[in-house]
Coordinates of C-alpha atoms in Angstrom, one line a residue:
X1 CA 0.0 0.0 0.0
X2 CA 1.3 3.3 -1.3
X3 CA 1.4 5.8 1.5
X4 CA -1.7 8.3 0.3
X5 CA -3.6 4.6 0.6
X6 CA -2.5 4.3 4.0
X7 CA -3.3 7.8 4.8
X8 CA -7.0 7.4 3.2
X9 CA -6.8 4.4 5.6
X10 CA -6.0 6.1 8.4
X11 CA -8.8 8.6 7.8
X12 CA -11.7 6.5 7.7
X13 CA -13.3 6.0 11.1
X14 CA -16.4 3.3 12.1
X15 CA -19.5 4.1 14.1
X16 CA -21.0 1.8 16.3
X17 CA -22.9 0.6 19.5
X18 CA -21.9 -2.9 21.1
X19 CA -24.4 -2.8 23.7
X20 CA -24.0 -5.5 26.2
X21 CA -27.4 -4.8 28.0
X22 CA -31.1 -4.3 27.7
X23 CA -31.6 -1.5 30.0
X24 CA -29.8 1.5 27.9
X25 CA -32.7 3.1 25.3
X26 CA -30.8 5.3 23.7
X27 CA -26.4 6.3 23.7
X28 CA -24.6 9.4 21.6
X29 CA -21.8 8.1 20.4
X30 CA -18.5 9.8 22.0
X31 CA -16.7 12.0 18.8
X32 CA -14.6 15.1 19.6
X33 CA -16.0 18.4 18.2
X34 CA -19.2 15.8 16.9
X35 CA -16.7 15.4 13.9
X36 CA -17.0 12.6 11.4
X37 CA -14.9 11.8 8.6
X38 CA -15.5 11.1 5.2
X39 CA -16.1 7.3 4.5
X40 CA -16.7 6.9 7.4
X41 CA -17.9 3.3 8.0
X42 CA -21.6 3.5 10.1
X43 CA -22.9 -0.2 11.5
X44 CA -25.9 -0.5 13.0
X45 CA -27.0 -4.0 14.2
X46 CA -30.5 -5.6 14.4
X47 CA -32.5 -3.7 17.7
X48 CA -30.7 -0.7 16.8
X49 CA -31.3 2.9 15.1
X50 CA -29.2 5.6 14.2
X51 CA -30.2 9.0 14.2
X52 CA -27.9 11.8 12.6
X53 CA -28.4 15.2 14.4
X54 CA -27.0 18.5 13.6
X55 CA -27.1 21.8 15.3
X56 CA -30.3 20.4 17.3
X57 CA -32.1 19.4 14.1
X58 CA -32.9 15.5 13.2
X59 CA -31.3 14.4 10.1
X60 CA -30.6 11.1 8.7
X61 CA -31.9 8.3 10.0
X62 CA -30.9 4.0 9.6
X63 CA -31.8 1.2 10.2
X64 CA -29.4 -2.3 10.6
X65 CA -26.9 -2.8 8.4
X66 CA -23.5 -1.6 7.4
X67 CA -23.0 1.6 5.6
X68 CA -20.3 3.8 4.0
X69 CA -21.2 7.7 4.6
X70 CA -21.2 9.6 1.6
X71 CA -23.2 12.5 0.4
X72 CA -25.0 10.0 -1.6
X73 CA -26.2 8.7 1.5
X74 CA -26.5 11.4 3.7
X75 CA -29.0 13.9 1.8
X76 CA -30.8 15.8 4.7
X77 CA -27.5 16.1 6.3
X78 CA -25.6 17.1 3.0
X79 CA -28.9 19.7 2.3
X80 CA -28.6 20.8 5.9
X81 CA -24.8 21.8 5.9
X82 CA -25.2 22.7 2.2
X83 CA -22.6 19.6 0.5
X84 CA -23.4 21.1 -3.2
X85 CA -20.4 18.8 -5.3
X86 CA -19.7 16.3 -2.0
X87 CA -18.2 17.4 1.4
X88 CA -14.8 17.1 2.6
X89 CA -13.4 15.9 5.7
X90 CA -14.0 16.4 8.8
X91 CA -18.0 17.0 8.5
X92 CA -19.9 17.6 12.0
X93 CA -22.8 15.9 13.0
X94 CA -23.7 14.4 16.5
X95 CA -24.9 10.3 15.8
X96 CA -27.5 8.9 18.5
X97 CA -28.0 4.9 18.3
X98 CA -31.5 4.3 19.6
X99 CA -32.3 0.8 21.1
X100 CA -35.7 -0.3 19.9
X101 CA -36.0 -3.3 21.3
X102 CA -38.7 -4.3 24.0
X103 CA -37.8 -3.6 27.5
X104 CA -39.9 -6.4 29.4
X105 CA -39.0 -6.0 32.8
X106 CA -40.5 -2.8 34.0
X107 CA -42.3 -3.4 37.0
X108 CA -45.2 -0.6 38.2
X109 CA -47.8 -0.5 41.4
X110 CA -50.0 2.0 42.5
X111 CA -48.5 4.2 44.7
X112 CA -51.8 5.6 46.6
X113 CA -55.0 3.1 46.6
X114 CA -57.8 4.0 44.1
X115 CA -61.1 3.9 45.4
X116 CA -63.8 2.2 43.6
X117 CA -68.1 2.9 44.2
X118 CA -69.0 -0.9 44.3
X119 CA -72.3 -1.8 44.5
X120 CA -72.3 -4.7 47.4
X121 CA -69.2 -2.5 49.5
X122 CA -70.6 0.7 49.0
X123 CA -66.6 2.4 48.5
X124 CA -63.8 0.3 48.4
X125 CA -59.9 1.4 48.0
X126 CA -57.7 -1.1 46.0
X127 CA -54.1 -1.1 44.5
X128 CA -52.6 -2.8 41.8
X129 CA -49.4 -3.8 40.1
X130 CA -48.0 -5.9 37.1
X131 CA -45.7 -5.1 34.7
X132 CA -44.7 -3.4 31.3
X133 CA -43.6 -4.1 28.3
X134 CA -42.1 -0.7 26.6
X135 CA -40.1 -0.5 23.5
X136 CA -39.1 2.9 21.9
X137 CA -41.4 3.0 18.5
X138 CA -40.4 6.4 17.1
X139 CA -37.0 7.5 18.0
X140 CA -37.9 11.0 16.3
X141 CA -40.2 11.6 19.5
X142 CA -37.7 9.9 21.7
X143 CA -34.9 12.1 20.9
X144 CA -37.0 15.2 21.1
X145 CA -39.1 15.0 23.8
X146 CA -36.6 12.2 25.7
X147 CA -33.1 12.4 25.4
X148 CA -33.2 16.4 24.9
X149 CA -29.2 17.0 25.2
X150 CA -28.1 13.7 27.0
X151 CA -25.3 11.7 26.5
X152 CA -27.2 8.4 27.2
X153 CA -31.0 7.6 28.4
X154 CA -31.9 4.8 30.5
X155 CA -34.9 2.9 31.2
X156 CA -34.3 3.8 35.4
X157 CA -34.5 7.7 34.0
X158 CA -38.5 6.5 32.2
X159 CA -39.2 4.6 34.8
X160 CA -41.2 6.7 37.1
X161 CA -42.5 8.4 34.3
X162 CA -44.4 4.9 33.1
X163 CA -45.6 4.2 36.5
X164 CA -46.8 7.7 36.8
X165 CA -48.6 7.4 33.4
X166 CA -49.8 3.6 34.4
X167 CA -51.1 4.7 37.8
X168 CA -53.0 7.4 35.8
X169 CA -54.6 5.4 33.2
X170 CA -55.4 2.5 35.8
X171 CA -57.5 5.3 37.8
X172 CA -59.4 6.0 34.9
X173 CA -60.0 2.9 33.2
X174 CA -61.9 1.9 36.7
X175 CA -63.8 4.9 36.4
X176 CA -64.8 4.3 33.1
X177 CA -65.6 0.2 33.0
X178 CA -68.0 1.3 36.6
X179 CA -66.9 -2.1 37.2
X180 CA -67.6 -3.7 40.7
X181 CA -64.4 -5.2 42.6
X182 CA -65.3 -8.6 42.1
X183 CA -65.8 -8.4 38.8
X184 CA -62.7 -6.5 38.8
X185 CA -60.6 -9.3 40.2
X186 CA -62.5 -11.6 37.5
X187 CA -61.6 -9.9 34.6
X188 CA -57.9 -8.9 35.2
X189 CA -57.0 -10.4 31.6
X190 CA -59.5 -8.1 29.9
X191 CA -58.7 -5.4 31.8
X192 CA -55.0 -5.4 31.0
X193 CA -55.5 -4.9 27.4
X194 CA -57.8 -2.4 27.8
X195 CA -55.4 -0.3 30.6
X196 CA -52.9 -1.2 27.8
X197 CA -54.9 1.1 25.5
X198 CA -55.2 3.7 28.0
X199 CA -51.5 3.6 28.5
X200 CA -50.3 4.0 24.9
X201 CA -52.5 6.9 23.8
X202 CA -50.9 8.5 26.2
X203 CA -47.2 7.9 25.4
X204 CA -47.2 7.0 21.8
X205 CA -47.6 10.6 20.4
X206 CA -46.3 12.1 23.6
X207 CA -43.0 10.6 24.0
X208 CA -42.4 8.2 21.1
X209 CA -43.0 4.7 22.9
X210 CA -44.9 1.5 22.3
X211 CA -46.3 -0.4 25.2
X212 CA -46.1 -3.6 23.9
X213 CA -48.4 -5.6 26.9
X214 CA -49.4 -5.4 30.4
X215 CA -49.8 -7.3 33.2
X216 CA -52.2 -6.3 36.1
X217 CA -53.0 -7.5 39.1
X218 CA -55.5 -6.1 41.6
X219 CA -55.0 -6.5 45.3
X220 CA -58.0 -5.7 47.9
X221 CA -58.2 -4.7 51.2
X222 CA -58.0 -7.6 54.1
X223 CA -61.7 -6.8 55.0
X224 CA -63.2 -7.3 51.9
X225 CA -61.5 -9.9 50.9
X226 CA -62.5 -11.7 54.3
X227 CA -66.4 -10.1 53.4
X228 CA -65.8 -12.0 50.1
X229 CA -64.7 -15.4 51.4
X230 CA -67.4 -15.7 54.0
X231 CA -70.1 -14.0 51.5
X232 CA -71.9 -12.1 54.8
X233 CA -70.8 -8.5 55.1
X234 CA -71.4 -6.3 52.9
X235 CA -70.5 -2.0 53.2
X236 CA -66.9 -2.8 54.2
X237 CA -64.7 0.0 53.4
X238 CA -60.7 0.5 53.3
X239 CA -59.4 0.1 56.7
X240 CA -62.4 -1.8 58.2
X241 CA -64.5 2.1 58.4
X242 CA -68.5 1.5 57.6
X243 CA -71.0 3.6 56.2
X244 CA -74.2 3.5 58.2
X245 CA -75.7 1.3 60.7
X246 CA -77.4 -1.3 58.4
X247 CA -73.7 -2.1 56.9
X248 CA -72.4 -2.4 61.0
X249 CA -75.0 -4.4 61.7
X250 CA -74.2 -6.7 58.7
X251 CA -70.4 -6.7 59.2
X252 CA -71.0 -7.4 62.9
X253 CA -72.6 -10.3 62.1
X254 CA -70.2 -11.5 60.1
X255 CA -67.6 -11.3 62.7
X256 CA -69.5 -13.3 65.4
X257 CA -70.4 -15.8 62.7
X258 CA -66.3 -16.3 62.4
X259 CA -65.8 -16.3 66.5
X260 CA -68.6 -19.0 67.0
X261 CA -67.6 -21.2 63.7
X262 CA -64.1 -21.0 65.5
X263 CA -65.1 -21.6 69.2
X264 CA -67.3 -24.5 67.3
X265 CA -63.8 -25.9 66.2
X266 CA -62.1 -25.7 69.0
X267 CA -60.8 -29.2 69.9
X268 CA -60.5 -27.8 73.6
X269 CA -64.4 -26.4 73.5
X270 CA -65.8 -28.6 74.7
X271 CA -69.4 -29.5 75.5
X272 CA -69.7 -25.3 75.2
X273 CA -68.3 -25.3 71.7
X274 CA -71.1 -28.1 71.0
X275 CA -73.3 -26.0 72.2
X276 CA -72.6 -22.9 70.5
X277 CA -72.0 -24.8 67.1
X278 CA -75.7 -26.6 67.4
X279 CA -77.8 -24.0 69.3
X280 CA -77.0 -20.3 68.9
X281 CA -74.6 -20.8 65.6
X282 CA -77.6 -21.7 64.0
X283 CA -80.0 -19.7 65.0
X284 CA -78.0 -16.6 63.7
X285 CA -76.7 -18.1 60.4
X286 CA -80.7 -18.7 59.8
X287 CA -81.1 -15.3 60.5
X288 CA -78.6 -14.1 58.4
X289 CA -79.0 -16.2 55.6
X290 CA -82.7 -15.0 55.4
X291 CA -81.6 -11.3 55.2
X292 CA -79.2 -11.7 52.2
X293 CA -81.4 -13.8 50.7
X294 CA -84.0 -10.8 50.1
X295 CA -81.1 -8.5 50.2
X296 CA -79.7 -9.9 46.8
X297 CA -83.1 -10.2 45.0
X298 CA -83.2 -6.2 45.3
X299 CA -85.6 -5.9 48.6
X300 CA -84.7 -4.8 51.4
X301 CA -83.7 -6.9 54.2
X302 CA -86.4 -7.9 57.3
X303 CA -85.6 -6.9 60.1
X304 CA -83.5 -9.0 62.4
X305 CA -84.7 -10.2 65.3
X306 CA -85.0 -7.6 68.9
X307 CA -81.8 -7.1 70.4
X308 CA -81.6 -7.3 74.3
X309 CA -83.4 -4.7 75.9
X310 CA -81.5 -1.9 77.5
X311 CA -80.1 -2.3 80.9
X312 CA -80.6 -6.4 80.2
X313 CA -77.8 -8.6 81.2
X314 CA -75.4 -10.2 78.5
X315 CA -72.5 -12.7 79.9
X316 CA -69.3 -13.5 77.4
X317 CA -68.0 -16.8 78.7
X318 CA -64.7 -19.2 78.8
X319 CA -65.1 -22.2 75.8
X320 CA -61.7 -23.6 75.9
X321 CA -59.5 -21.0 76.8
X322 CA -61.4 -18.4 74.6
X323 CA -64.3 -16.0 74.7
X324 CA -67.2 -16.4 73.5
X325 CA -70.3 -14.4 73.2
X326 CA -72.6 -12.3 74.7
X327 CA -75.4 -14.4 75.7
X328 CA -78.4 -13.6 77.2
X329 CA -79.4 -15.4 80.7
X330 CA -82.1 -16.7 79.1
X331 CA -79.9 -18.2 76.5
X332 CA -77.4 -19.4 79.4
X333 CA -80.4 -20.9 81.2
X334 CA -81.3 -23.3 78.1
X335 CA -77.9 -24.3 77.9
X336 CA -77.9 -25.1 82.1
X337 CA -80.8 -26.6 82.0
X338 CA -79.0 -29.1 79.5
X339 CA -75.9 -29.4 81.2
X340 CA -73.4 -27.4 78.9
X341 CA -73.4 -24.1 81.4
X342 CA -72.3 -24.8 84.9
X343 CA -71.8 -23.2 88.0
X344 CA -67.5 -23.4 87.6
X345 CA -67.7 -22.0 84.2
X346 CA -65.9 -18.5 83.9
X347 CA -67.9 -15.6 82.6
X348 CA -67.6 -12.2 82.4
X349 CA -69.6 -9.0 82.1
X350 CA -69.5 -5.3 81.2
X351 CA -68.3 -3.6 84.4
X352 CA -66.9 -6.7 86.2
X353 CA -62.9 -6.4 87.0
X354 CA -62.2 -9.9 85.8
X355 CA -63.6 -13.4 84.8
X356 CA -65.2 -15.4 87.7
X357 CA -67.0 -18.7 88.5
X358 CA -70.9 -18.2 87.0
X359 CA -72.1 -19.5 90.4
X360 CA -70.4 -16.7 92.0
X361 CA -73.0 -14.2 89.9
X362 CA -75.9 -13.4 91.6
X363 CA -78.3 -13.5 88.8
X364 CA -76.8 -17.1 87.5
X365 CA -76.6 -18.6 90.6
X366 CA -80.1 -19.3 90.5
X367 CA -79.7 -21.1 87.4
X368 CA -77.7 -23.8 89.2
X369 CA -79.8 -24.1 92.2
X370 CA -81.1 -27.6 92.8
X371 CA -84.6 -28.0 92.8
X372 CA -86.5 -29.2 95.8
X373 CA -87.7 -32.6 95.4
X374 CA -91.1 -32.8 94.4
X375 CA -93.8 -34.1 97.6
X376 CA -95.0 -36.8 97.5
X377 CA -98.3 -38.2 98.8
X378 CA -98.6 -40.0 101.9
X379 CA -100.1 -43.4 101.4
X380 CA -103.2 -44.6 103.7

């Protein structure tokens, strides 16, 4: 090689990005004073874009393959810097390789719950999370609205902007489907193509990306969820607040129904836990059953049955180690007369210091009294 081909050797420079990672959207490629020489050798591999920019303004663009730049091939560029008959070496232009393949790891989650008007729990607050699929679709918008002046963007620095834009879309999408929370949880597939939807109009003209899917997954409060499994309470709002006193009554219900099914279980119960599970268990799951009942065919409920009168004694009492209750003394008096209540079982009352002995109560004591025995007729 004669030494003007070496120096035309010497002068001819390659561009390119050997990204190693998935994370990095978009990288200007390091060139003092921007300056590029002629021939200069441009590669751009599969995933990849490369935009020409000069004095702020988009310019060329490619896609893969491996290029020679020439006027030929440069024509925004050579009308931009005015390249009549050619250009000669150095020529200045800054070169920006975008990465357009899919990022799939993005996670998101509702920062603050989103409440939803549901028409069994009245106002319920839920959250959600998944995550995205984001590619960059138009590296025009990208670079504009995006990368601005940086020397490299990546997909930490979007980040917070998707879950903001996410978080956004998720509120409305609930507000527009007026969909119920259980059906909510029932339809999360359907739902995530249509907060898909929601997502991209917002940040396909706006800042030049494609989300490319969405996963979703909604997550209720405790209470509801509870309400839900046991299908009694209904009017259950974010932190276990209620409404009105038809929707305490309800939920009230619901929780005794839970302390007596697990009194009822108790190995330890006993003939008390018998008692409860067979006697007073029923009784109230009759009563509630008959007030959902009418409750779901649109009427309202009928009323439950008296509660004890004011001033009236109720008694919580010991069944294997836990409490259980209140019961009425006529209640308690049924279950004496059968043998399950006795004098040594501990009880307790509003306003008494502690648990004590039911024979040591004045008004059960007399549930434990013996009877005389009954006279009998002298014989002649």
């Amino acid at each position: 090689m004669g030494i003007i081909g070496k120096i035309k050797g010497e002068l001819v420079d390659i561009i390119e990005w050997i990204d190693d990672s998935r994370s990095t959207l978009a990288w200007r490629f390091p060139r003092y004073n921007n300056e590029i020489k002629n021939e200069a050798e441009l590669i751009v591999r599969e995933g990849q874009q490369a935009v020409f920019v000069y004095r702020g303004q988009l310019a060329d663009r490619f896609g893969p393959g491996h290029y020679t730049l020439t006027s030929e091939n440069l024509p925004i560029l050579s009308t931009l810097q005015g390249w009549k008959h050619g250009f000669n070496s150095p020529f200045r232009s800054e070169v920006y390789f975008i990465n357009t393949r899919p990022v799939t790891d993005l996670r998101w989650g509702t920062a603050n719950p989103v409440t939803v008007r549901d028409p069994d729990f009245t106002m319920v607050q839920v959250r959600a999370n998944g995550l995205c699929v984001v590619r960059v679709a138009d590296p025009e918008i990208f670079l504009r609205e995006v990368i601005g002046t940086d020397s490299a963007v990546d997909v930490d620095e979007i980040s917070e902007l998707l879950r903001r834009v996410i978080t956004l879309a998720f509120s409305d999408m609930i507000m527009e489907t007026r969909l119920g929370v259980i059906d909510l949880q029932g339809r999360q597939v359907e739902l995530s193509d249509k907060l898909r939807a929601f997502v991209s109009e917002r940040v396909d003209d706006e800042f030049g990306l494609a989300i490319d899917s969405i996963t979703m997954n909604i997550s209720l409060p405790d209470e509801i969820t509870s309400a839900m499994t046991r299908g009694v309470a209904r009017g259950v709002e974010e932190g276990g607040f209620l409404n009105n006193v038809g929707d305490l009554g309800r939920y009230q219900q619901g929780k005794a129904a839970d302390a007596m099914l697990a009194a009822a279980q108790n190995p330890g119960g006993g003939a008390m836990g018998d008692m409860m599970s067979a006697g007073i268990g029923v009784a109230l799951g009759s009563q509630m059953a008959g007030q959902f009942g009418q409750a779901g065919q649109g009427q309202p409920a009928p009323a439950a049955g008296p509660p004890p009168l004011p001033g009236a004694a109720t008694f919580h009492i010991d069944s294997g180690g836990r409490p259980a209750g209140p019961f009425t003394i006529a209640q308690l008096q049924g279950a004496a007369t059968s043998g399950q209540f006795t004098g040594a079982t501990l009880v307790w009352s509003q306003g008494m210091p502690g648990w004590v002995q039911a024979s040591s109560v004045p008004v059960l004591a007399g549930l434990f009294a013996t009877p005389p025995p009954i006279p009998t007729t002298p014989t002649t």
